[in-house]
């Protein structure tokens, strides 16, 4: 596959289609939610300040192929109603090289959905454009009221969220192994239609109210023509600066930043958002059109840090639970940030310690111009020595995924925070994968493979004798 426009029948890369799509989504959302544009401006300014103030960081990011993708980088979120919708959504994202990674059960946090993230998975694709979409599937089986459950299912069954043009091009891509330039552009125009906001509800006001009373999220998924994108999130290099900058630009920020505290070496993912907008909608029905409002769409910012190993993640989960469970306070309380910082003192805050203790994933490479005397094998001790000598660089691998506790916090902050109780039903990964028509990739395995690939390359560069003995 190639990006070259030389022939009209040549296929363009999936990365190219994804970039076209993420731009089109961003343009559409900026038009629909002007505060998103304001937020993008703020993030751009903060990122420029951080890079200007820290040339070493700028150099590290450039070497790790992180710099170029920074301004392109964002994620979005959608909520689907049926298994069929999820199945087709997987095929739609596959056209753009996005695959389902991870399973998130949000029912434990009182949100009746389970989710995955569609995202690119290869090193090259990620460095070109890591656009991801957090995709949730409503779990109607968690609605207690049987009649309402049946009604919601019937409403969802009647809708068709994909345009005929999008469906045809998904099939085309599946049979031809990709799309031509012209098809890709048409595909993006058609695909974006699915995620557009519709001010017209498909239900009458009374039905909306019943769905809303069962759970605000159920009303959001069931009452509309399609799964409107509910936020788009740019990536910042300093979320604390964005958090303080938001009110200055007239944006009402959520009080607590989700995820780990401020650290010298950022881990995983920190996120904050601005409150969902109350938007006018019109209900249909026998009585004629009725005006109402709906709250769903918001803005969010994220800062990404190093991907953690299972061991590192377990430590993160333990420390976070400790803070949140103190007096059952969750993330409430003025001292939350201070308690978080205190608890995370037990998480080493230097890349060197994180690496030695096996808490995070790294990408290893030979430093430019280095030619260390080396006689293999490239085991852990040899690697430590080469890193200590400075001949080998260990760059943190960026966390590309999401965090269930944070996601629940983001959901809740936009649901008015009223629905806190956990649902009885627990994780249902098998049902999710059956609906998806595929299994979700294991995020830890993906990071592990990325690290292993870098070690294999390094071993090959150090000398052929070593390439047979990778640590
Ligand atoms: C998704 C919320 C989760 C994140 O960044 O964790 C999310 C939603 O509200 O649909 O986007
Ligand atoms: Ni998000």
Tab-separated table of C-alpha atoms and ligand atoms in Angstrom:
chain	number	residue	atom	x	y	z
A	1	UNK	CA	0.000	0.000	0.000
A	2	UNK	CA	1.167	3.467	-0.767
A	3	UNK	CA	0.320	7.118	-0.286
A	4	UNK	CA	1.464	7.918	-3.789
A	5	UNK	CA	-1.281	9.453	-5.914
A	6	UNK	CA	0.312	8.096	-9.098
A	7	UNK	CA	-2.553	5.821	-9.979
A	8	UNK	CA	-6.251	6.259	-9.326
A	9	UNK	CA	-6.573	2.591	-8.429
A	10	UNK	CA	-3.674	2.540	-5.955
A	11	UNK	CA	-4.672	1.920	-2.356
A	12	UNK	CA	-3.826	4.529	0.258
A	13	UNK	CA	-2.564	3.471	3.682
A	14	UNK	CA	-4.974	2.949	6.548
A	15	UNK	CA	-2.953	5.530	8.478
A	16	UNK	CA	-3.852	8.067	5.829
A	17	UNK	CA	-7.553	7.265	6.099
A	18	UNK	CA	-7.349	7.570	9.899
A	19	UNK	CA	-5.691	10.974	9.659
A	20	UNK	CA	-8.343	12.221	7.239
A	21	UNK	CA	-11.019	10.913	9.573
A	22	UNK	CA	-9.596	12.367	12.771
A	23	UNK	CA	-9.266	15.774	11.067
A	24	UNK	CA	-12.822	15.627	9.772
A	25	UNK	CA	-14.111	14.684	13.232
A	26	UNK	CA	-12.154	17.488	14.834
A	27	UNK	CA	-13.502	20.035	12.342
A	28	UNK	CA	-17.038	18.827	12.865
A	29	UNK	CA	-16.781	18.880	16.657
A	30	UNK	CA	-15.241	22.346	16.684
A	31	UNK	CA	-18.196	23.589	14.727
A	32	UNK	CA	-20.711	21.819	16.946
A	33	UNK	CA	-19.034	22.598	20.292
A	34	UNK	CA	-17.118	25.900	20.030
A	35	UNK	CA	-15.533	25.428	23.490
A	36	UNK	CA	-13.615	22.499	22.010
A	37	UNK	CA	-11.880	24.997	19.720
A	38	UNK	CA	-11.008	27.178	22.709
A	39	UNK	CA	-9.604	24.148	24.510
A	40	UNK	CA	-7.502	23.161	21.492
A	41	UNK	CA	-6.030	26.668	21.458
A	42	UNK	CA	-5.173	26.415	25.151
A	43	UNK	CA	-3.558	23.001	24.715
A	44	UNK	CA	-1.517	24.190	21.748
A	45	UNK	CA	-0.227	27.180	23.766
A	46	UNK	CA	0.622	25.060	26.811
A	47	UNK	CA	2.434	22.457	24.703
A	48	UNK	CA	4.468	25.153	22.957
A	49	UNK	CA	5.413	26.665	26.351
A	50	UNK	CA	6.450	23.290	27.762
A	51	UNK	CA	8.628	22.469	24.741
A	52	UNK	CA	10.231	25.927	24.756
A	53	UNK	CA	11.009	25.676	28.477
A	54	UNK	CA	12.373	22.124	28.291
A	55	UNK	CA	14.576	21.565	25.226
A	56	UNK	CA	15.718	18.204	26.634
A	57	UNK	CA	12.127	16.960	26.679
A	58	UNK	CA	11.625	18.314	23.156
A	59	UNK	CA	14.702	16.385	22.010
A	60	UNK	CA	13.560	13.185	23.757
A	61	UNK	CA	10.133	13.418	22.163
A	62	UNK	CA	11.626	14.085	18.748
A	63	UNK	CA	13.930	11.057	19.031
A	64	UNK	CA	11.076	8.841	20.206
A	65	UNK	CA	8.945	9.949	17.242
A	66	UNK	CA	6.487	11.528	19.645
A	67	UNK	CA	6.750	15.152	18.624
A	68	UNK	CA	5.185	14.979	15.223
A	69	UNK	CA	2.071	13.221	16.407
A	70	UNK	CA	1.476	15.558	19.333
A	71	UNK	CA	-0.701	18.157	17.637
A	72	UNK	CA	-2.588	15.500	15.706
A	73	UNK	CA	-3.283	13.502	18.783
A	74	UNK	CA	-6.711	13.091	20.253
A	75	UNK	CA	-9.260	10.543	21.308
A	76	UNK	CA	-13.014	10.526	21.068
A	77	UNK	CA	-15.822	8.548	22.685
A	78	UNK	CA	-19.079	7.055	21.490
A	79	UNK	CA	-21.799	4.922	23.070
A	80	UNK	CA	-23.553	2.226	21.048
A	81	UNK	CA	-26.908	0.577	21.591
A	82	UNK	CA	-26.755	-2.883	20.018
A	83	UNK	CA	-24.457	-5.790	19.333
A	84	UNK	CA	-25.003	-5.284	15.603
A	85	UNK	CA	-23.852	-1.660	15.860
A	86	UNK	CA	-20.690	-2.710	17.678
A	87	UNK	CA	-19.996	-5.420	15.118
A	88	UNK	CA	-20.201	-2.996	12.205
A	89	UNK	CA	-18.302	-0.321	14.114
A	90	UNK	CA	-15.372	-2.739	14.415
A	91	UNK	CA	-15.386	-3.153	10.635
A	92	UNK	CA	-15.606	0.604	10.109
A	93	UNK	CA	-12.617	1.292	12.351
A	94	UNK	CA	-10.651	-1.532	10.715
A	95	UNK	CA	-10.742	0.451	7.454
A	96	UNK	CA	-8.623	3.032	9.312
A	97	UNK	CA	-6.278	0.524	10.928
A	98	UNK	CA	-7.958	0.746	14.331
A	99	UNK	CA	-8.375	-2.433	16.344
A	100	UNK	CA	-10.194	-3.155	19.594
A	101	UNK	CA	-7.770	-3.102	22.537
A	102	UNK	CA	-8.728	-3.810	26.145
A	103	UNK	CA	-12.001	-4.511	27.908
A	104	UNK	CA	-13.418	-2.019	30.384
A	105	UNK	CA	-16.269	-2.936	32.699
A	106	UNK	CA	-17.945	0.260	33.878
A	107	UNK	CA	-20.892	-1.413	35.587
A	108	UNK	CA	-18.930	-1.583	38.830
A	109	UNK	CA	-18.955	2.213	38.816
A	110	UNK	CA	-22.688	2.461	38.213
A	111	UNK	CA	-22.461	3.045	34.459
A	112	UNK	CA	-24.437	0.386	32.529
A	113	UNK	CA	-21.906	-0.105	29.728
A	114	UNK	CA	-18.823	-2.074	28.850
A	115	UNK	CA	-16.212	-0.768	26.488
A	116	UNK	CA	-13.113	-1.156	24.397
A	117	UNK	CA	-10.789	1.301	22.670
A	118	UNK	CA	-10.327	1.164	18.914
A	119	UNK	CA	-6.791	2.273	18.119
A	120	UNK	CA	-3.795	1.627	15.907
A	121	UNK	CA	-1.453	-1.005	17.303
A	122	UNK	CA	1.802	-0.957	15.334
A	123	UNK	CA	4.738	1.331	16.195
A	124	UNK	CA	4.610	3.059	12.816
A	125	UNK	CA	0.860	3.580	12.837
A	126	UNK	CA	0.968	4.931	16.392
A	127	UNK	CA	3.702	7.403	15.570
A	128	UNK	CA	1.834	8.585	12.473
A	129	UNK	CA	-1.453	9.215	14.227
A	130	UNK	CA	-2.596	7.430	17.377
A	131	UNK	CA	-6.251	8.498	17.062
A	132	UNK	CA	-8.406	6.314	19.316
A	133	UNK	CA	-12.093	6.002	20.049
A	134	UNK	CA	-13.334	4.817	23.438
A	135	UNK	CA	-16.374	2.784	22.426
A	136	UNK	CA	-19.044	1.691	24.865
A	137	UNK	CA	-21.904	-0.726	24.411
A	138	UNK	CA	-25.046	-0.197	26.443
A	139	UNK	CA	-25.961	-3.172	28.615
A	140	UNK	CA	-29.713	-3.221	28.362
A	141	UNK	CA	-29.801	-6.344	30.519
A	142	UNK	CA	-28.876	-4.121	33.454
A	143	UNK	CA	-32.145	-2.181	33.187
A	144	UNK	CA	-34.353	-3.610	35.894
A	145	UNK	CA	-37.712	-2.568	34.485
A	146	UNK	CA	-38.538	-5.318	32.000
A	147	UNK	CA	-41.037	-3.296	30.032
A	148	UNK	CA	-38.644	-0.395	29.625
A	149	UNK	CA	-35.885	-2.773	28.605
A	150	UNK	CA	-38.061	-4.229	25.848
A	151	UNK	CA	-39.106	-0.773	24.700
A	152	UNK	CA	-35.511	0.449	24.542
A	153	UNK	CA	-34.490	-2.639	22.585
A	154	UNK	CA	-37.322	-2.109	20.099
A	155	UNK	CA	-36.391	1.558	19.582
A	156	UNK	CA	-32.750	0.675	19.005
A	157	UNK	CA	-33.653	-2.076	16.587
A	158	UNK	CA	-35.400	0.425	14.316
A	159	UNK	CA	-32.430	2.703	13.802
A	160	UNK	CA	-29.674	2.406	11.214
A	161	UNK	CA	-26.608	4.340	12.306
A	162	UNK	CA	-24.425	3.779	9.230
A	163	UNK	CA	-25.068	5.374	5.850
A	164	UNK	CA	-25.477	2.991	2.880
A	165	UNK	CA	-22.393	4.652	1.379
A	166	UNK	CA	-20.282	3.895	4.456
A	167	UNK	CA	-21.449	0.271	4.497
A	168	UNK	CA	-20.589	-0.165	0.820
A	169	UNK	CA	-17.104	1.273	1.315
A	170	UNK	CA	-16.441	-0.899	4.373
A	171	UNK	CA	-17.201	-3.910	2.205
A	172	UNK	CA	-15.111	-2.540	-0.606
A	173	UNK	CA	-12.170	-2.117	1.758
A	174	UNK	CA	-12.607	-5.635	3.093
A	175	UNK	CA	-12.612	-7.219	-0.354
A	176	UNK	CA	-9.989	-5.007	-2.006
A	177	UNK	CA	-7.684	-4.859	1.031
A	178	UNK	CA	-8.020	-1.085	1.323
A	179	UNK	CA	-9.391	2.015	-0.357
A	180	UNK	CA	-8.193	4.256	-3.164
A	181	UNK	CA	-7.652	7.938	-2.495
A	182	UNK	CA	-11.035	8.881	-3.893
A	183	UNK	CA	-12.789	6.086	-1.981
A	184	UNK	CA	-11.015	7.081	1.233
A	185	UNK	CA	-12.248	10.644	0.949
A	186	UNK	CA	-15.773	9.457	0.264
A	187	UNK	CA	-15.547	6.968	3.124
A	188	UNK	CA	-14.563	9.682	5.591
A	189	UNK	CA	-17.454	11.924	4.493
A	190	UNK	CA	-19.886	9.033	4.921
A	191	UNK	CA	-18.390	7.740	8.192
A	192	UNK	CA	-18.495	11.143	9.883
A	193	UNK	CA	-22.290	11.195	9.377
A	194	UNK	CA	-22.649	8.431	11.956
A	195	UNK	CA	-21.081	10.584	14.673
A	196	UNK	CA	-22.901	13.828	13.980
A	197	UNK	CA	-25.112	15.471	16.575
A	198	UNK	CA	-28.874	15.363	15.968
A	199	UNK	CA	-31.020	17.874	17.790
A	200	UNK	CA	-34.092	15.778	17.001
A	201	UNK	CA	-34.836	12.957	19.401
A	202	UNK	CA	-36.347	9.810	17.885
A	203	UNK	CA	-38.657	9.373	20.887
A	204	UNK	CA	-41.377	11.466	22.496
A	205	UNK	CA	-40.802	13.449	25.668
A	206	UNK	CA	-42.492	10.908	27.927
A	207	UNK	CA	-40.331	8.030	26.650
A	208	UNK	CA	-37.220	10.155	27.003
A	209	UNK	CA	-38.135	10.859	30.607
A	210	UNK	CA	-38.664	7.176	31.407
A	211	UNK	CA	-35.319	6.266	29.833
A	212	UNK	CA	-33.646	9.161	31.609
A	213	UNK	CA	-35.105	8.129	34.962
A	214	UNK	CA	-33.693	4.615	34.501
A	215	UNK	CA	-30.242	6.139	33.784
A	216	UNK	CA	-29.241	9.316	32.031
A	217	UNK	CA	-26.890	7.352	29.877
A	218	UNK	CA	-29.665	5.096	28.643
A	219	UNK	CA	-31.572	8.152	27.407
A	220	UNK	CA	-28.421	9.373	25.673
A	221	UNK	CA	-27.928	6.116	23.778
A	222	UNK	CA	-31.520	5.212	22.986
A	223	UNK	CA	-33.196	8.545	22.147
A	224	UNK	CA	-31.176	9.621	19.135
A	225	UNK	CA	-30.575	8.676	15.530
A	226	UNK	CA	-26.970	7.738	16.107
A	227	UNK	CA	-23.986	7.617	18.460
A	228	UNK	CA	-22.988	11.290	18.466
A	229	UNK	CA	-19.354	11.751	19.392
A	230	UNK	CA	-19.570	12.960	23.000
A	231	UNK	CA	-16.082	14.410	23.361
A	232	UNK	CA	-12.767	14.794	21.578
A	233	UNK	CA	-9.670	15.009	23.706
A	234	UNK	CA	-6.398	16.662	22.747
A	235	UNK	CA	-3.161	15.552	24.442
A	236	UNK	CA	-1.206	18.031	26.520
A	237	UNK	CA	2.304	17.884	27.952
A	238	UNK	CA	1.193	19.662	31.151
A	239	UNK	CA	-2.326	18.979	32.345
A	240	UNK	CA	-1.928	21.077	35.496
A	241	UNK	CA	-1.252	24.149	33.365
A	242	UNK	CA	-4.308	23.378	31.251
A	243	UNK	CA	-6.427	22.849	34.370
A	244	UNK	CA	-5.516	26.308	35.712
A	245	UNK	CA	-5.777	27.849	32.258
A	246	UNK	CA	-9.333	26.662	31.615
A	247	UNK	CA	-11.220	29.108	33.887
A	248	UNK	CA	-9.078	31.939	32.503
A	249	UNK	CA	-10.532	31.159	29.078
A	250	UNK	CA	-14.063	30.883	30.374
A	251	UNK	CA	-14.204	27.066	30.532
A	252	UNK	CA	-15.750	25.451	33.626
A	253	UNK	CA	-13.354	22.617	34.494
A	254	UNK	CA	-14.156	19.497	36.478
A	255	UNK	CA	-12.578	19.900	39.941
A	256	UNK	CA	-10.460	16.772	40.113
A	257	UNK	CA	-7.859	15.556	37.620
A	258	UNK	CA	-8.410	11.803	37.182
A	259	UNK	CA	-5.551	9.347	37.376
A	260	UNK	CA	-2.132	9.585	39.030
A	261	UNK	CA	-0.863	12.781	40.700
A	262	UNK	CA	1.576	15.297	39.200
A	263	UNK	CA	4.969	13.612	38.902
A	264	UNK	CA	8.403	14.193	37.409
A	265	UNK	CA	7.917	11.023	35.332
A	266	UNK	CA	4.280	10.866	34.219
A	267	UNK	CA	2.728	7.397	34.320
A	268	UNK	CA	-0.323	6.105	32.442
A	269	UNK	CA	-2.888	8.802	31.897
A	270	UNK	CA	-4.200	11.944	33.604
A	271	UNK	CA	-7.471	13.480	32.452
A	272	UNK	CA	-9.707	16.384	33.187
A	273	UNK	CA	-12.820	17.667	31.444
A	274	UNK	CA	-15.208	20.548	31.171
A	275	UNK	CA	-18.820	20.027	32.041
A	276	UNK	CA	-21.271	18.730	29.471
A	277	UNK	CA	-23.335	21.324	27.687
A	278	UNK	CA	-27.075	21.536	28.130
A	279	UNK	CA	-28.322	21.492	24.566
A	280	UNK	CA	-31.772	22.151	23.137
A	281	UNK	CA	-33.485	19.149	21.569
A	282	UNK	CA	-36.893	18.505	20.023
A	283	UNK	CA	-39.037	15.502	20.813
A	284	UNK	CA	-41.434	14.038	18.277
A	285	UNK	CA	-44.687	12.261	19.059
A	286	UNK	CA	-48.402	12.344	18.415
A	287	UNK	CA	-48.794	15.616	20.325
A	288	UNK	CA	-46.440	17.414	17.895
A	289	UNK	CA	-42.921	18.669	18.511
A	290	UNK	CA	-41.914	19.480	22.088
A	291	UNK	CA	-38.786	21.401	23.080
A	292	UNK	CA	-36.432	19.992	25.714
A	293	UNK	CA	-32.764	19.803	26.654
A	294	UNK	CA	-30.155	17.070	26.776
A	295	UNK	CA	-26.735	16.968	28.391
A	296	UNK	CA	-24.154	14.728	26.824
A	297	UNK	CA	-21.340	16.456	25.040
A	298	UNK	CA	-18.274	17.761	26.784
A	299	UNK	CA	-14.578	18.487	26.368
A	300	UNK	CA	-11.636	16.664	27.865
A	301	UNK	CA	-7.849	16.974	27.992
A	302	UNK	CA	-5.336	14.275	28.712
A	303	UNK	CA	-1.682	13.907	29.523
A	304	UNK	CA	-0.091	10.588	28.694
A	305	UNK	CA	2.830	8.984	30.479
A	306	UNK	CA	4.696	5.695	30.459
A	307	UNK	CA	2.854	2.399	29.943
A	308	UNK	CA	3.146	0.221	33.043
A	309	UNK	CA	3.842	-3.492	33.235
A	310	UNK	CA	1.349	-5.689	35.071
A	311	UNK	CA	3.488	-5.224	38.170
A	312	UNK	CA	3.490	-1.451	37.790
A	313	UNK	CA	-0.214	-1.412	37.086
A	314	UNK	CA	-0.939	-3.479	40.178
A	315	UNK	CA	0.985	-0.964	42.269
A	316	UNK	CA	-0.905	1.908	40.619
A	317	UNK	CA	-4.268	0.230	41.279
A	318	UNK	CA	-3.388	-0.472	44.918
A	319	UNK	CA	-2.249	3.076	45.638
A	320	UNK	CA	-5.242	4.623	43.891
A	321	UNK	CA	-7.684	2.361	45.715
A	322	UNK	CA	-6.061	3.284	49.008
A	323	UNK	CA	-6.643	6.963	48.422
A	324	UNK	CA	-10.160	6.566	47.075
A	325	UNK	CA	-11.261	4.233	49.805
A	326	UNK	CA	-10.092	6.433	52.670
A	327	UNK	CA	-13.378	7.011	54.467
A	328	UNK	CA	-15.242	5.939	51.307
A	329	UNK	CA	-14.486	9.400	49.978
A	330	UNK	CA	-13.773	8.473	46.347
A	331	UNK	CA	-12.208	11.485	44.698
A	332	UNK	CA	-14.196	13.911	46.846
A	333	UNK	CA	-12.690	16.291	49.341
A	334	UNK	CA	-10.460	19.315	49.114
A	335	UNK	CA	-7.435	17.291	50.180
A	336	UNK	CA	-7.800	14.639	47.457
A	337	UNK	CA	-4.817	15.864	45.435
A	338	UNK	CA	-2.646	15.973	48.566
A	339	UNK	CA	-3.692	12.457	49.639
A	340	UNK	CA	-2.996	11.190	46.126
A	341	UNK	CA	0.482	12.714	46.068
A	342	UNK	CA	1.209	11.271	49.495
A	343	UNK	CA	0.147	7.736	48.559
A	344	UNK	CA	2.093	7.804	45.282
A	345	UNK	CA	5.364	8.471	47.092
A	346	UNK	CA	5.585	4.679	47.032
A	347	UNK	CA	5.704	4.694	43.228
A	348	UNK	CA	9.303	5.422	42.128
A	349	UNK	CA	9.520	8.708	40.276
A	350	UNK	CA	12.585	8.252	38.103
A	351	UNK	CA	12.606	6.340	34.810
A	352	UNK	CA	15.690	4.527	35.963
A	353	UNK	CA	13.987	3.121	39.071
A	354	UNK	CA	10.803	2.380	37.139
A	355	UNK	CA	12.882	0.429	34.648
A	356	UNK	CA	15.011	-1.457	37.148
A	357	UNK	CA	12.002	-2.474	39.198
A	358	UNK	CA	10.189	-3.672	36.080
A	359	UNK	CA	7.281	-1.277	36.575
A	360	UNK	CA	7.191	0.260	33.098
A	361	UNK	CA	7.804	-0.544	29.417
A	362	UNK	CA	10.710	0.973	27.483
A	363	UNK	CA	11.891	1.168	23.916
A	364	UNK	CA	15.625	0.584	23.695
A	365	UNK	CA	17.917	1.990	21.052
A	366	UNK	CA	21.591	2.535	20.423
A	367	UNK	CA	22.555	6.137	21.117
A	368	UNK	CA	23.544	8.025	17.967
A	369	UNK	CA	27.216	7.530	17.333
A	370	UNK	CA	27.702	5.004	20.155
A	371	UNK	CA	29.626	1.830	19.412
A	372	UNK	CA	30.090	0.126	22.761
A	373	UNK	CA	32.538	-2.718	23.230
A	374	UNK	CA	30.131	-5.569	23.714
A	375	UNK	CA	30.375	-9.309	23.773
A	376	UNK	CA	26.822	-10.378	24.507
A	377	UNK	CA	24.548	-11.897	25.505
A	378	UNK	CA	22.102	-9.018	25.838
A	379	UNK	CA	20.648	-10.069	29.172
A	380	UNK	CA	19.177	-7.789	31.851
A	381	UNK	CA	22.567	-7.142	33.467
A	382	UNK	CA	24.211	-6.250	30.156
A	383	UNK	CA	21.318	-3.992	29.291
A	384	UNK	CA	21.585	-2.197	32.648
A	385	UNK	CA	25.268	-1.664	32.054
A	386	UNK	CA	24.783	-0.313	28.521
A	387	UNK	CA	22.060	2.044	29.732
A	388	UNK	CA	24.198	3.190	32.680
A	389	UNK	CA	27.121	3.868	30.312
A	390	UNK	CA	24.823	5.876	28.074
A	391	UNK	CA	25.448	3.719	25.013
A	392	UNK	CA	21.846	2.560	25.003
A	393	UNK	CA	18.847	4.839	25.492
A	394	UNK	CA	15.685	3.607	27.199
A	395	UNK	CA	12.725	5.725	26.114
A	396	UNK	CA	9.462	5.275	28.013
A	397	UNK	CA	6.733	3.711	25.851
A	398	UNK	CA	3.653	5.916	25.895
A	399	UNK	CA	0.457	4.529	27.405
A	400	UNK	CA	-2.035	4.370	24.534
A	401	UNK	CA	-5.058	3.084	26.448
A	402	UNK	CA	-7.564	4.149	29.088
A	403	UNK	CA	-8.194	3.623	32.793
A	404	UNK	CA	-11.496	2.240	34.062
A	405	UNK	CA	-11.614	4.269	37.299
A	406	UNK	CA	-10.805	7.464	35.398
A	407	UNK	CA	-13.320	6.654	32.667
A	408	UNK	CA	-15.979	6.122	35.322
A	409	UNK	CA	-15.050	9.508	36.825
A	410	UNK	CA	-15.368	11.166	33.430
A	411	UNK	CA	-18.731	9.479	32.804
A	412	UNK	CA	-19.959	10.461	36.274
A	413	UNK	CA	-18.903	14.083	36.083
A	414	UNK	CA	-21.106	14.369	33.032
A	415	UNK	CA	-24.025	12.460	34.454
A	416	UNK	CA	-24.515	14.852	37.321
A	417	UNK	CA	-22.753	12.404	39.648
A	418	UNK	CA	-26.094	11.047	40.857
A	419	UNK	CA	-25.793	7.435	39.723
A	420	UNK	CA	-23.065	6.055	41.948
A	421	UNK	CA	-24.316	2.623	42.892
A	422	UNK	CA	-22.715	-0.369	41.249
A	423	UNK	CA	-24.790	-2.717	39.119
A	424	UNK	CA	-25.186	-6.312	40.170
A	425	UNK	CA	-24.117	-7.679	36.795
A	426	UNK	CA	-20.361	-7.968	36.557
A	427	UNK	CA	-17.860	-7.912	33.773
A	428	UNK	CA	-19.160	-9.714	30.751
A	429	UNK	CA	-16.233	-9.843	28.425
A	430	UNK	CA	-17.436	-12.913	26.562
A	431	UNK	CA	-20.721	-11.254	25.679
A	432	UNK	CA	-18.864	-8.134	24.596
A	433	UNK	CA	-16.520	-10.065	22.342
A	434	UNK	CA	-19.398	-12.070	20.902
A	435	UNK	CA	-21.109	-8.789	19.965
A	436	UNK	CA	-17.879	-7.387	18.596
A	437	UNK	CA	-17.288	-10.478	16.508
A	438	UNK	CA	-13.639	-10.553	17.581
A	439	UNK	CA	-11.596	-10.698	20.733
A	440	UNK	CA	-10.048	-7.554	22.149
A	441	UNK	CA	-6.263	-7.337	22.149
A	442	UNK	CA	-4.398	-7.482	25.448
A	443	UNK	CA	-2.769	-4.091	25.976
A	444	UNK	CA	0.038	-5.487	28.127
A	445	UNK	CA	0.990	-7.927	25.392
A	446	UNK	CA	1.148	-5.080	22.851
A	447	UNK	CA	3.539	-3.021	25.010
A	448	UNK	CA	5.581	-6.119	25.795
A	449	UNK	CA	5.932	-6.829	22.062
A	450	UNK	CA	6.955	-3.240	21.345
A	451	UNK	CA	9.682	-3.485	23.989
A	452	UNK	CA	10.796	-6.895	22.699
A	453	UNK	CA	11.003	-5.606	19.115
A	454	UNK	CA	13.243	-2.765	20.231
A	455	UNK	CA	15.486	-5.225	22.077
A	456	UNK	CA	15.718	-7.480	19.048
A	457	UNK	CA	16.716	-4.507	16.870
A	458	UNK	CA	19.239	-3.407	19.444
A	459	UNK	CA	20.758	-6.872	19.674
A	460	UNK	CA	21.052	-6.988	15.895
A	461	UNK	CA	22.821	-3.625	15.855
A	462	UNK	CA	25.212	-4.610	18.620
A	463	UNK	CA	26.372	-7.583	16.615
A	464	UNK	CA	25.026	-10.695	14.955
A	465	UNK	CA	26.254	-12.951	17.751
A	466	UNK	CA	23.976	-11.245	20.246
A	467	UNK	CA	20.795	-11.287	18.210
A	468	UNK	CA	20.282	-14.910	19.177
A	469	UNK	CA	20.271	-14.106	22.891
A	470	UNK	CA	17.799	-11.331	23.565
A	471	UNK	CA	17.021	-10.754	27.243
B	1	LIG	C1	-16.542	7.782	27.755
B	1	LIG	C2	-15.841	8.168	29.007
B	1	LIG	C3	-14.455	7.576	29.083
B	1	LIG	C4	-12.081	8.448	28.907
B	1	LIG	O1	-11.304	9.247	28.363
B	1	LIG	O2	-11.771	7.780	29.887
B	1	LIG	C5	-13.427	8.331	28.343
B	1	LIG	C6	-17.920	8.345	27.619
B	1	LIG	O3	-18.300	9.241	28.393
B	1	LIG	O4	-18.627	7.887	26.714
B	1	LIG	O5	-13.617	8.891	27.301
B	2	LIG	NI1	-12.256	10.530	27.078
